[in-house]
Structure formats: structure tokens, C-alpha cells
């Protein structure tokens, strides 16, 4: 076996991630011959044969001392769906010898380094090696392999506490190493492990001498196992407690609740203790101190591998013994981007109601994604000579539209247009040409453990919950000590939390609203400096973003956009859960058309036709024969709000055509206009700043362009501030015509819209049909904001490769 160091070009990946150990825990295995000699013709063998011979060679010669390479595909139960509903099975994986199971099941919680096998080297390799670098392969079978590997990596990131994941890919007699993090993956050029067996065995031995943290495990998370005191403590506190508070709405005799927790919270913690799911003790910074929390299965798991990877836990505070909500995420990290905990602290100090109460937060041990750093190193602004470039390359994840196949020229890097207010001579605080976001590991703990909005019980209650969140948004946007816009109002961020309400002398426990997930919030824009981008791509939750945000580049978020998002949230939940004049299949189709579809304008995704048409016309048209109706005060509420947004877009579009644009909504006309300003109007009309001058030639409105009426202008003004929508929701909540209509999910879990899509890069055994599932089990906190791509593009799997020159 080779005992010498190999050149940096061959071992660059290994020298960075698997360097020669300074001290060794395991000696090199003694090898007198090639342990992989019987895989000389691996390209002609069946996949099963290659797997068996490879496993035998590694274990027989103890090539990774201290670990065992075990098959994961021979067991009869792929975790019984407790961890993975799709019942996936990676081929084999390395396990620590003391934790290795021999039943042939995946044991996702214990895998150290998964290994995936594919036969037929040129037909199943998801990457191509070229003189300029490593590129993704386009063939359908090879794309499917790539999607399969991504799905395995995504699951391991969800189950384990990791900052990175190494994967070994074997294709016939060739191999590649990959390192995955929340920004992308680093992929090595393919090597022949049979002819270069000495190099390959050297790498395997180095892996054996790496610590768990060096192999990607998160050192701030301590795995708990049966017999550990804290493992047993979790079982103990999960038991039902008669002192827990009944969270159902009801009349109370006192304004003060006992110093206990709601029953649904303990139930949710008990539900998280699922067999097969690992338990951990997690560290969370608290100023100069560190606090610890116990968690098991997350109540919320964000889909996708690239991105923030948000997981939400009902956690046990080891100090106080109380249940709290712990959010684990990889926040976007650029200068000017604030930590969510700092924002919550600001909101809490200002006394903003109906927002989470901060306990502690902080970045985790300076853990950052390395793939963007690697990419920038390979794509310097002043490139090195081609001969010195490595053959190891950073590869980002870019989702692809199911309507648009990647062309050969899609790898070209198109320069970003400078946003308004940003000087060409003042570069933004990020590499505009880098396709990868930089992420930092971050945890946040808040006091309130909430219920998801989907658990509301009747229409009037839904309106009240939405009112509370609109009120919270108004206070945050207008309070002199905050002046914040949320910028990601969505169903996952509008939550339910029971609270005591005193009204007309009566005391009752009422389900109220709580507006969570403030990490994307920004100060109200005041000048061009504030308009500078803090990250290379805007973010939001596609289904609930305003038509304006989905239709125009560099549209700065304003109050009308936020209020429109509140409208989309209540429309979605009313449509899905309340009785209406439509059958279930029509509802499923309508929800898909309104919230999930999208259009394409060149290379830009834009708002879908159904949502755009609804806002333009102000009518909830389901199809050519039917308008959506609920036979309740919900009809009047939705119709009234729609009329305001119809007028808002009509006035804004006309103003833009005649080049007398409305003021940027971020200038925020005062919510406290006096009614004396216009006594003939039902609400006070905010004063509008005069139009600003422009250097562009003015265009007169065409004869066919109908000018807005005075009524249009008044209605449009109602969405420039919060007051009118807030008042409308308050009045609707107190409407005596509400009844306790029976609420049910109109789209039962597992129901699918049979919309086959052969372009989805997912494993063959995973259902490719567009699935609209029922509500998630467990608790919900803040669902993560998504990249500004449509839902189908978000949920597909694709890797975009880049050359190094």
C-alpha cells in the first residue's frame, strides 16, 4: 500500500476534508495486493454483484478500521415509514462498529457515510468529466440517479444533526466523493478505484481516523441513547399530566391561568418520541452562556436540501423543565442580514403584541456552508492559469421548472441587473456571479409553542386569528422603535396560540393569532441606501406572495404586498377547510390553479393566471360556471378586500402608464389620517405624495386606457395602510350571522391531482404525481421562506454543475 502523500491535484478533495492525520486512532491495514481485483470487470457486472464484492473487500481487509460497511437494501422494513414515508433505501453505508446493525435496514439515524452504487459507468453516472470541469449529465437515467442521491442526502440532514454530509458514489469501477451542505455540493472528478486502489485505500483509511465532527456531524448536538439520564427524562416528562391546561375555547372564572402548560404541547412532545428517530441534547447560545434543550423528531421539516433547512422542535428546557419551541435553521448570512432573535428582541422590547417571546438564540459554533467559498475560490475574479486549476468542483442545487427543460446554454452566468438605488460603483456585499447562497447554522428558542393555522375550528375563529396577526403586523410596521415589514406573510407563519380575553365583562380562553418567522423582515425603506440588496436573491413563500412581487423584478415589498399576502392566507384556508358551493375535487383543482401554478416570461417565473385574474377582476371565479361562495360572512369579507386590491392594481397600472407612479408603499402614509380630511368617504383617505420627476420621456395614456374613478382611488387607498383591513376583519369577527359551520379538510391526506411529470428528478419509487397532502401532524411554527421560484420548481431535484475556468 502506498504510504506516501499523493499530489495535490489527485488528492485536493482529500487533503482538504480527509487530510493525513497528525495522530492515528487506527493503524493502516496491511495490504499485499489489490483488494478490489475481483472488480476488474465491474462495468459488466450486475449492481448486486458489485455491491456484494465491494462490501466484502472493505470489511474483509478492514479498510476503514473502526467502521463497518453494511448493506441497507436487504432488510424487510425500511424503517416502516416512521422516518421516511417513501421507504427509501440507500445501497450501503458506513456505520461505527459499535452501532452497526446487521438486519439489512437503513438505520438512518446511525449512518456515518452512505455509499450509492450504479452500474454501467457511462449510462448511470450523474456527472460528466470534461477538460473544463465536472458537469451534470442530462440523460434521463443519469438525472434520476442524481435525484435519488439528493433525496437520500436530504433525509439524512433531516434525521441527523449535521453541518455536512460526505457520500461515496460507485459507478462500475469508477468512484466519486461528494460533500453536501446547505449551499450545494462539492463533487470530485471520477477515479478508477480498481487501478488506483492504493490512493483509494489511503482515503478510506484517512476517513477512519476522522472524528464524527470532521465527517460532518454537528458537535453542538449530543446524541442520547437508551439508558442515558436525559433520554429517560424525556420519556418521563412526556407522560400525561393532570395539571396541564385544557386548551379548548371556553369561558373562564379568572383572568389568571395556572402556571402550567397547555395539554396540546405535552401531547406534541410525546408524539415526537417516535421509534427510530434519534434524540439529542442541543446547545443554544444565550449571550455569553450556553443553554441546552432536549429534542427528538421535529414537528416541522422544510423540504429540500439546499436552503435554510428549517426544522422546528417541541423541546424540553433542561434548566426550567418547561416545553419551548426550538427552531434550527441555516440562515442566509450576508452583511446587513440580521439574526431573527435580534429582531424578536426588538419587537418584544417595543411591546409589539402577538409575536413570539424570545428566550435565547445565536449562531452555532461558527458553522458556515463551505460550498460558496469553494466556488469563489474556483471562480476568482482574476483566474489562475488553467493548468493550476483543480479537477474538484463546487456544484449548486438549482431547481428546474417542470415546464422548462434546461438548455445547453443555461450554465452561462447572466450578470444581475443593478437594483434601483444601488450604485454601479458601490458593489453589493456578495459576489453577484456566485450561484450559491452563504448560510450559517443558527438556533432560536421562543416561549410559545403554537398550533398550525390549519387547526382552526370554524370560520369566525379563522377571521379572529387573522385579525390578531394583521394587528401585530401593523404595530411592528408603525411603532417608532421597530418600523419593520415582515416580508414573508404565509400560512406557516400565521399560528394559533390560546390566550385569555376579557371583553364586555366576560373572561374566556380564546384561540388567537401569533405572527412568527421574522427572519426576513426589513426596516421600512426611507432612502436609496435602504434599498440596497442584502442578499443575491429575494425570498418569499410563492403561494402567498402578492401578484406584484411575482410579476416584477426588484419590486420592493410594501404594505399593500403584505396585506395581499394576508388575503391569500385566509382565502387558502377558507377554501380548503370551510363548506362552500364546490365539491372536493373542484376545490383541489382550484387550490392548485390559484396557489401553485405559475407562468414563464423568458427565463423568469411569474404569477399564475388564476391568481392574477382574480386580483385583476376582484371576483373569485372557480371556473366558467361557478363563483366561489361560502354562504357566510366570509363572502362579504373576501369580496370587500378583493375590491380594494382590484382598485389598487388598476390605479397603480394606470399611474405607471402615464408615468405618474403612485408613491412607493414603503413611504407608509400615516395610519392615523383624520376623517376631517375627506368627510364624504367612509374611511379617511391617506394623503398621497406628489409624483416625482423622472428623466425618462413621459408617455401619455392611450385613448383606450380608462382613467380610475374617484371611487377607484378611494378603494385603492384602503390597502396603503393597515387600518381599513384591520377594521374590516374586526367587524366581520363580531358579525352575529356567523354559525359554527363544520370544518373539514377538503383535500384528504394522500389525495393526488393526476398530473404526471416525467421531468421530476426523483427516485423511480417515489410518487411523481402532484400531491396535495392534508395537514401535517404535530405542531407548526414558522415555515421557512422559499426561494422566489414556483412550488413545482422548489420541490424538484436538480444539480447544476459549473466548470472551473
Coordinates of N, CA and C in Angstrom, one line a residue, residues 244 577 597:
X244 N -52.0 19.9 33.4 CA -51.9 20.7 32.2 C -53.2 21.4 31.9
X577 N -60.9 24.4 3.9 CA -61.4 23.8 5.1 C -62.9 24.1 5.4
X597 N -49.7 27.2 -9.5 CA -49.3 27.3 -10.9 C -48.5 28.6 -11.1

